[in-house]
Coordinates of C-alpha atoms in Angstrom, one line a residue:
M197 CA -20.8 -9.1 4.8
T198 CA -21.0 -12.9 4.0
P199 CA -22.7 -14.3 1.2
R200 CA -25.6 -15.7 3.4
E201 CA -26.0 -12.3 5.3
A202 CA -26.2 -10.6 1.7
E203 CA -28.9 -12.9 0.9
I204 CA -30.9 -12.4 3.9
I205 CA -30.5 -8.5 3.5
E206 CA -31.8 -9.0 -0.2
L207 CA -34.9 -10.7 1.5
I208 CA -35.6 -7.9 3.9
K209 CA -35.1 -5.2 1.0
K210 CA -37.7 -7.3 -1.1
E211 CA -40.3 -7.6 1.5
V212 CA -39.9 -4.3 3.6
K213 CA -40.6 -1.3 1.4
P214 CA -42.6 1.9 1.5
A215 CA -46.3 1.8 0.4
L216 CA -48.6 4.9 0.0
G217 CA -52.2 3.5 0.9
C218 CA -53.5 0.0 1.6
T219 CA -51.7 -2.3 -0.7
E220 CA -54.6 -4.1 -2.2
P221 CA -56.1 -0.9 -4.0
I222 CA -52.6 0.4 -4.6
A223 CA -51.7 -2.7 -6.6
V224 CA -54.9 -2.1 -8.6
A225 CA -53.7 1.7 -9.1
L226 CA -50.4 0.4 -10.1
A227 CA -51.8 -1.9 -12.7
A228 CA -53.9 0.9 -14.0
A229 CA -51.0 3.3 -14.2
K230 CA -49.0 0.7 -16.2
A231 CA -51.8 -0.1 -18.6
V232 CA -52.2 3.8 -19.3
E233 CA -48.5 4.3 -19.8
I234 CA -48.7 1.5 -22.4
L235 CA -51.4 3.3 -24.4
M236 CA -49.1 6.6 -24.0
E237 CA -46.1 4.7 -25.4
Q238 CA -48.0 2.9 -28.1
C239 CA -50.4 5.6 -29.5
P240 CA -48.7 8.8 -31.1
D241 CA -51.8 10.7 -30.1
C242 CA -51.7 9.7 -26.5
R243 CA -48.2 10.7 -25.4
T244 CA -48.7 13.7 -23.4
E245 CA -49.9 14.3 -19.6
K246 CA -52.1 16.9 -20.8
W247 CA -53.9 13.9 -22.8
R248 CA -53.9 11.7 -19.8
A249 CA -55.4 14.3 -17.6
H250 CA -58.5 14.6 -19.8
A251 CA -59.0 11.2 -21.5
D252 CA -62.2 9.4 -21.0
F253 CA -60.8 6.2 -20.0
N254 CA -62.9 2.9 -19.6
V255 CA -61.4 0.8 -17.1
L256 CA -62.0 -3.0 -16.3
V257 CA -60.7 -4.3 -13.1
E258 CA -60.5 -8.0 -12.6
V259 CA -59.5 -9.2 -9.1
S260 CA -59.3 -12.3 -6.9
G261 CA -61.5 -12.7 -4.0
N262 CA -58.9 -11.8 -1.5
M263 CA -58.1 -8.6 -3.5
L264 CA -61.7 -7.6 -3.5
K265 CA -62.2 -8.3 0.2
N266 CA -59.3 -6.0 1.0
G267 CA -60.1 -3.3 -1.4
M268 CA -63.7 -2.7 -0.6
G269 CA -63.6 -0.7 2.5
V270 CA -60.4 1.0 3.0
G271 CA -59.6 4.6 2.4
I272 CA -57.8 5.7 -0.7
P273 CA -55.1 8.5 0.0
G274 CA -56.3 12.0 -0.5
T275 CA -59.7 11.3 -1.7
G276 CA -62.1 10.8 1.1
M277 CA -63.4 7.8 -0.8
V278 CA -63.0 3.9 -0.5
G279 CA -62.8 1.2 -3.0
L280 CA -61.1 -0.1 -6.1
Q281 CA -62.9 2.1 -8.5
I282 CA -61.2 5.2 -7.1
A283 CA -58.1 3.5 -6.8
A284 CA -58.1 2.5 -10.5
A285 CA -59.2 5.8 -11.5
L286 CA -56.4 7.5 -9.7
G287 CA -53.9 5.0 -11.1
A288 CA -55.0 5.7 -14.6
V289 CA -55.0 9.6 -14.1
C290 CA -51.9 10.3 -12.3
G291 CA -50.1 7.0 -11.2
K292 CA -46.5 6.4 -12.0
S293 CA -45.6 2.7 -12.2
E294 CA -41.9 3.5 -11.5
Y295 CA -42.8 4.3 -7.8
G296 CA -44.0 0.8 -7.2
L297 CA -46.2 0.8 -4.3
E298 CA -45.9 4.6 -4.0
V299 CA -47.7 4.8 -7.3
L300 CA -49.8 7.8 -6.2
H301 CA -46.8 9.7 -5.0
E302 CA -47.7 12.6 -7.4
L303 CA -51.3 12.9 -6.2
S304 CA -52.7 16.4 -6.6
G305 CA -56.3 18.1 -6.0
E306 CA -56.6 18.3 -9.9
S307 CA -55.9 14.6 -10.3
V308 CA -58.2 13.6 -7.5
S309 CA -61.0 15.7 -9.0
R310 CA -60.5 14.1 -12.4
A311 CA -60.5 10.5 -10.7
K312 CA -63.6 11.3 -8.9
E313 CA -65.2 12.1 -12.1
L314 CA -64.3 9.0 -13.7
A315 CA -65.2 6.8 -10.7
D316 CA -68.9 8.5 -10.8
S317 CA -69.1 8.1 -14.6
C318 CA -69.7 4.4 -14.3
R319 CA -66.7 4.0 -16.8
I320 CA -64.7 1.9 -14.2
K321 CA -66.1 -1.8 -13.6
V322 CA -64.8 -4.2 -10.9
R323 CA -65.3 -7.9 -11.5
H324 CA -64.4 -11.0 -9.2
T325 CA -62.4 -13.6 -11.0
E326 CA -60.7 -16.8 -9.9
T327 CA -57.3 -17.6 -11.4
G328 CA -55.7 -19.7 -8.7
H329 CA -53.7 -16.8 -7.2
K330 CA -55.0 -15.2 -4.0
L331 CA -53.3 -12.0 -5.0
Y332 CA -54.4 -11.2 -8.7
A333 CA -55.3 -8.0 -10.5
K334 CA -55.8 -7.4 -14.1
V335 CA -56.5 -3.9 -15.4
T336 CA -57.7 -3.1 -18.9
V337 CA -57.9 0.4 -20.0
S338 CA -59.3 1.5 -23.4
V339 CA -60.1 4.9 -24.9
E340 CA -63.2 5.4 -27.1
D341 CA -62.8 1.8 -28.2
D342 CA -59.9 2.6 -30.4
H343 CA -57.1 0.9 -28.5
S344 CA -56.8 -1.0 -25.3
S345 CA -54.0 -2.1 -22.9
S346 CA -53.7 -4.2 -19.9
A347 CA -51.4 -4.9 -16.9
V348 CA -51.5 -8.1 -14.8
I349 CA -50.2 -8.3 -11.1
E350 CA -49.7 -11.7 -9.6
D351 CA -48.6 -13.1 -6.1
D352 CA -46.8 -9.8 -5.0
H353 CA -48.5 -6.4 -4.9
D354 CA -45.9 -4.8 -7.2
N355 CA -45.4 -7.9 -9.3
I356 CA -46.3 -6.9 -12.8
V357 CA -46.2 -10.4 -14.7
E358 CA -47.8 -9.4 -18.0
T359 CA -48.6 -6.4 -20.3
S360 CA -50.5 -6.2 -23.7
F361 CA -51.6 -3.7 -26.1
D362 CA -54.6 -4.5 -28.5
G363 CA -54.7 -7.9 -27.3
N364 CA -51.1 -8.6 -28.3
V365 CA -48.7 -9.6 -25.3
L366 CA -45.9 -7.1 -25.0
H367 CA -44.1 -8.6 -22.0
C368 CA -44.6 -11.7 -20.0
T369 CA -42.5 -12.9 -17.1
Q370 CA -42.1 -16.3 -15.4
P371 CA -44.2 -16.7 -12.2
G372 CA -42.7 -14.9 -9.3
T373 CA -40.0 -12.7 -11.4
G374 CA -42.0 -9.6 -11.9
E375 CA -40.4 -6.5 -13.5
T376 CA -40.5 -4.2 -10.4
G377 CA -37.5 -5.6 -8.9
A378 CA -38.6 -9.2 -7.6
T379 CA -35.9 -11.9 -7.1
G380 CA -37.9 -14.7 -8.6
K381 CA -37.5 -16.4 -5.1
S382 CA -40.4 -17.0 -2.7
T383 CA -39.7 -16.3 1.0
L384 CA -39.5 -20.2 1.6
D385 CA -36.8 -20.4 -1.0
Y386 CA -34.5 -18.6 1.5
K387 CA -34.8 -21.6 3.9
L388 CA -34.7 -19.4 7.0
T389 CA -35.3 -20.4 10.6
L390 CA -36.1 -18.6 13.7
K391 CA -32.5 -19.6 15.1
E392 CA -30.7 -18.2 12.1
I393 CA -32.9 -14.9 12.3
Y394 CA -32.0 -14.5 15.8
D395 CA -28.3 -15.0 15.3
F396 CA -28.4 -12.8 12.1
A397 CA -30.2 -9.9 13.9
G398 CA -27.6 -10.1 16.7
T399 CA -24.3 -10.4 14.8
V400 CA -24.7 -8.7 11.2
G401 CA -22.7 -5.7 10.8
Y402 CA -24.8 -2.5 12.1
E403 CA -23.6 -0.7 8.8
D404 CA -25.5 -3.4 6.7
I405 CA -28.7 -3.1 8.6
E406 CA -28.8 0.6 9.5
F407 CA -31.3 1.1 6.5
I408 CA -34.0 -0.7 8.5
L409 CA -34.3 2.5 10.8
E410 CA -36.4 4.0 7.7
S411 CA -39.0 2.0 9.0
R412 CA -39.1 3.7 12.2
D413 CA -39.0 7.3 10.6
L414 CA -41.8 6.5 8.2
N415 CA -44.0 4.6 10.6
L416 CA -43.5 6.8 13.6
K417 CA -44.4 9.9 11.3
L418 CA -47.6 8.2 10.3
A419 CA -48.4 7.2 14.1
L420 CA -48.0 10.9 15.1
E421 CA -50.2 12.1 12.4
G422 CA -52.9 9.4 13.6
L423 CA -52.6 10.9 17.1
S424 CA -52.8 14.5 16.1
G425 CA -55.7 14.1 13.4
D426 CA -59.3 12.5 13.7
Y427 CA -58.7 9.6 11.5
G428 CA -60.9 6.5 11.3
L429 CA -62.3 5.1 14.5
K430 CA -59.5 7.2 16.5
V431 CA -58.5 4.1 18.2
G432 CA -54.9 5.3 19.0
K433 CA -55.9 8.8 19.8
T434 CA -58.6 7.6 22.2
I435 CA -56.1 5.3 24.0
N436 CA -53.7 8.2 24.1
S437 CA -56.2 10.6 25.6
G438 CA -55.8 11.7 29.2
Q439 CA -59.6 11.3 29.4
Y440 CA -59.2 7.8 29.9
K441 CA -56.2 7.3 32.1
E442 CA -58.1 5.5 34.5
V443 CA -58.8 2.8 31.9
F444 CA -55.7 2.7 29.8
G445 CA -53.1 4.1 32.3
N446 CA -49.9 5.8 31.2
D447 CA -47.8 2.7 30.9
F448 CA -45.6 1.3 28.1
M449 CA -48.3 -0.9 27.0
S450 CA -50.8 1.9 26.5
Y451 CA -48.2 4.1 24.7
A452 CA -47.4 1.2 22.2
M453 CA -50.9 0.5 21.6
A454 CA -51.7 4.0 21.1
L455 CA -48.9 4.5 18.6
T456 CA -49.5 1.5 16.6
A457 CA -53.3 2.0 16.5
A458 CA -52.9 5.6 15.4
A459 CA -50.7 4.7 12.5
S460 CA -53.3 2.1 11.5
D461 CA -56.1 4.8 12.0
A462 CA -54.5 7.2 9.7
R463 CA -53.4 4.7 6.9
M464 CA -56.8 2.9 6.7
A465 CA -58.6 6.4 6.7
G466 CA -56.6 7.6 3.5
C467 CA -53.9 9.5 5.1
T468 CA -51.4 10.6 2.4
L469 CA -48.2 9.6 4.2
P470 CA -46.6 6.1 3.3
A471 CA -46.0 3.4 5.7
M472 CA -43.1 1.1 5.5
S473 CA -44.8 -2.3 4.7
N474 CA -43.7 -5.9 5.6
S475 CA -44.7 -8.8 3.2
G476 CA -47.0 -6.6 1.1
S477 CA -49.0 -5.1 3.9
G478 CA -48.8 -1.7 5.3
N479 CA -50.7 -2.5 8.6
Q480 CA -48.4 -5.6 9.0
G481 CA -45.4 -3.2 8.7
I482 CA -47.0 -0.9 11.2
T483 CA -47.7 -3.5 13.8
V484 CA -44.3 -5.4 13.4
T485 CA -42.5 -2.1 14.1
M486 CA -44.3 0.4 16.2
P487 CA -44.3 -1.6 19.6
V488 CA -40.7 -2.0 19.1
I489 CA -40.1 1.6 18.4
A490 CA -42.5 2.6 21.2
Y491 CA -40.2 0.7 23.6
A492 CA -37.2 2.2 22.3
I493 CA -38.6 5.6 22.7
K494 CA -40.0 5.0 26.1
Y495 CA -36.7 3.5 27.6
E496 CA -34.3 5.5 25.3
V497 CA -32.8 2.5 23.5
P498 CA -29.5 3.1 21.5
Q499 CA -30.0 3.2 17.6
E500 CA -28.1 0.1 16.9
Q501 CA -29.9 -2.0 19.5
L502 CA -33.2 -0.7 17.9
A503 CA -32.2 -1.5 14.4
R504 CA -31.2 -5.2 15.6
A505 CA -34.5 -5.7 17.2
L506 CA -36.5 -4.2 14.1
V507 CA -34.5 -6.8 12.0
L508 CA -35.6 -9.4 14.3
S509 CA -39.1 -8.3 14.3
H510 CA -39.3 -7.8 10.5
L511 CA -37.6 -11.1 9.5
T512 CA -39.8 -13.2 11.9
A513 CA -43.0 -11.9 10.2
I514 CA -41.6 -12.3 7.0
H515 CA -40.7 -16.1 8.0
I516 CA -43.9 -16.7 9.3
K517 CA -45.9 -15.1 6.5
G518 CA -43.9 -17.3 3.9
Y519 CA -46.1 -20.2 5.0
L520 CA -49.4 -18.3 4.9
G521 CA -49.1 -16.5 1.4
K522 CA -49.4 -12.7 0.8
L523 CA -53.2 -13.0 1.5
S524 CA -55.2 -15.4 3.6
A525 CA -58.2 -15.5 5.9
L526 CA -55.8 -15.1 8.9
C527 CA -55.4 -11.5 10.0
G528 CA -51.8 -10.1 9.1
C529 CA -51.9 -8.5 12.6
V530 CA -51.3 -12.2 14.2
I531 CA -48.1 -12.5 12.2
A532 CA -46.8 -8.8 12.6
S533 CA -47.4 -8.8 16.4
T534 CA -45.6 -12.1 16.6
G535 CA -42.6 -10.4 15.1
A536 CA -43.1 -7.5 17.7
A537 CA -43.1 -9.8 20.5
C538 CA -39.8 -10.9 19.5
G539 CA -38.4 -7.5 19.0
I540 CA -39.5 -6.3 22.6
T541 CA -38.1 -9.7 23.9
S542 CA -34.8 -8.8 22.5
L543 CA -34.8 -5.3 23.5
R544 CA -35.5 -6.5 27.4
G545 CA -32.4 -8.8 27.1
G546 CA -34.1 -11.9 26.1
N547 CA -32.1 -15.0 24.7
Y548 CA -33.1 -17.4 21.8
Q549 CA -35.1 -19.6 23.9
Q550 CA -37.1 -16.6 25.3
V551 CA -37.7 -15.4 21.6
C552 CA -39.0 -18.9 21.0
S553 CA -41.4 -18.9 24.0
A554 CA -42.6 -15.5 22.7
V555 CA -43.7 -16.9 19.4
K556 CA -45.4 -19.9 21.1
N557 CA -47.2 -17.6 23.4
M558 CA -48.4 -15.5 20.6
I559 CA -49.3 -18.5 18.4
G560 CA -51.2 -20.1 21.4
N561 CA -53.0 -16.8 21.9
I562 CA -54.7 -14.9 18.9
T563 CA -54.3 -17.5 15.9
G564 CA -57.8 -17.3 15.3
M565 CA -58.2 -13.8 14.5
V566 CA -59.8 -13.6 11.0
C567 CA -59.2 -11.0 8.2
D568 CA -62.6 -9.5 7.0
G569 CA -61.1 -6.9 4.7
A570 CA -59.0 -3.7 5.2
K571 CA -60.9 -1.0 6.7
V572 CA -60.7 1.6 9.6
G573 CA -61.5 -1.2 12.0
C574 CA -58.2 -2.7 11.4
A575 CA -56.9 -0.3 14.1
M576 CA -58.8 -2.1 16.9
K577 CA -57.3 -5.6 15.9
V578 CA -53.8 -3.9 15.7
A579 CA -54.3 -2.7 19.3
S580 CA -55.2 -6.2 20.3
G581 CA -52.2 -7.6 18.7
V582 CA -50.0 -5.2 20.5
S583 CA -51.4 -6.1 23.9
S584 CA -50.9 -9.6 23.1
A585 CA -47.3 -9.1 21.9
I586 CA -46.3 -7.4 25.1
Q587 CA -48.1 -9.9 27.3
S588 CA -46.3 -12.7 25.4
A589 CA -42.8 -11.1 25.6
V590 CA -43.2 -10.4 29.5
L591 CA -44.2 -14.0 30.1
A592 CA -41.4 -15.4 27.9
M593 CA -39.0 -13.2 29.8
D594 CA -40.2 -14.7 33.1
G595 CA -39.6 -18.2 31.7
I596 CA -43.4 -18.9 31.0
C597 CA -44.4 -20.6 27.7
I598 CA -47.3 -22.3 26.5
S599 CA -46.6 -26.1 26.6
E600 CA -46.2 -28.3 23.5
H601 CA -49.0 -30.4 25.1
D602 CA -51.3 -27.6 24.5
G603 CA -53.2 -27.0 21.1
I604 CA -51.2 -26.4 18.0
I605 CA -47.9 -25.7 20.0
E606 CA -45.1 -28.2 19.4
K607 CA -41.7 -28.4 21.2
D608 CA -39.9 -27.5 17.8
I609 CA -40.4 -23.9 17.0
E610 CA -40.4 -24.4 13.2
K611 CA -43.1 -27.1 13.6
T612 CA -45.2 -24.6 15.4
I613 CA -44.8 -22.0 12.9
R614 CA -45.7 -24.5 10.2
N615 CA -48.8 -25.4 12.0
L616 CA -49.9 -21.9 11.9
G617 CA -49.3 -21.5 8.4
R618 CA -51.4 -24.7 7.7
I619 CA -54.1 -23.3 9.7
G620 CA -54.2 -19.9 7.7
S621 CA -53.5 -21.2 4.2
V622 CA -55.4 -24.5 4.1
G623 CA -57.6 -24.9 7.1
M624 CA -59.3 -21.5 6.8
Q625 CA -60.2 -21.4 2.9
N626 CA -63.9 -22.1 3.5
A627 CA -63.9 -19.3 6.2
D628 CA -62.2 -17.0 3.7
S629 CA -65.0 -17.7 0.9
M630 CA -67.7 -17.2 3.6
I631 CA -66.4 -14.0 4.8
L632 CA -66.2 -12.8 1.1
D633 CA -69.7 -13.9 0.6
I634 CA -71.0 -12.1 3.6
M635 CA -69.3 -8.8 2.6
V636 CA -70.5 -8.7 -1.0
C637 CA -74.0 -9.5 -0.1
K638 CA -74.6 -6.8 2.5

């Protein structure tokens, strides 16, 4: 493995990781868990799990607008409830910060009951705050006003940048260096291009990327759970139902849409299975992988070929997301399904120019899809993204590509990607604020 290959694999492992539940409320749960762990470390009378299970915590959750938007309406695993209050309560009662985005890994019926009591007791307050970070959460926990502790997360969902006890800072990191394994480098610092991504996916040693198949295992299990249960809006289950074959048919597109939407159905409705996330988003991880996995299942693709396609898909989404930031007004489905379009193009034997065409077709198609918060309805957007990804890949394989004379498309693929990033990160800021205003004023 060359040093550059090792660096790219470092980026994949940094941005592709398991997450149990929607990552915005899970980030709040992680901060709450860390704050309680500090109390347990610092207070002699607070060091047992028995104390933790029965303590009357007072919890203040302060979050950025984007965190609030994405945490308001999404199901929290194992609770049948939605929102940041129950997420913070669970983090306080049973969360383990060592698990990162799987902070609620040790969820139990007893801990859920206790968390619901806390959430119903008005002891947990959620406030909107602006700090200049689109991804920001600070959770302060106190017990009977004797002692208090806090943990702050910024920029990445598992990036704990500051902790304190009784107002004294215990630990503070430089921006972007977090204590949960972050490298201190932003995605753009890796200076990737789509050409390098394409070449890397095709030439890196299989043994060095075989780990990416874990994203298949986790997300396929979640999809099958969504198809078997009655989660959310049942988008995937409905598409897969034989009752509507005259509408959806029984082809690859309907199969890919069903699997991908079913995984989102389950995750958004609070399923207790983890998803393999991409760039801090479980839904993005689902959408970037499941259409590619569906193709591999449908056409019996060898494991190595699938792994290379998944690396291409994941890295393309990571690369594009670098220009947008972790949270934006642009739906992550746009970025993730663009990655999936590349993966499908690769599995169909596409070359680099055809992969570029697939990206341009996607960016020229569904760029305007907005994010109005994480919720069960995301499964419908995911299904739309999958349909667009397959359409874009098929057109690209036929040599059809949106012209550089059209809209925001440029002849240079990197300029096209940057245009998408500017629209999502700068151009849609007012839309982001308006969406949040609408949501909180209903």
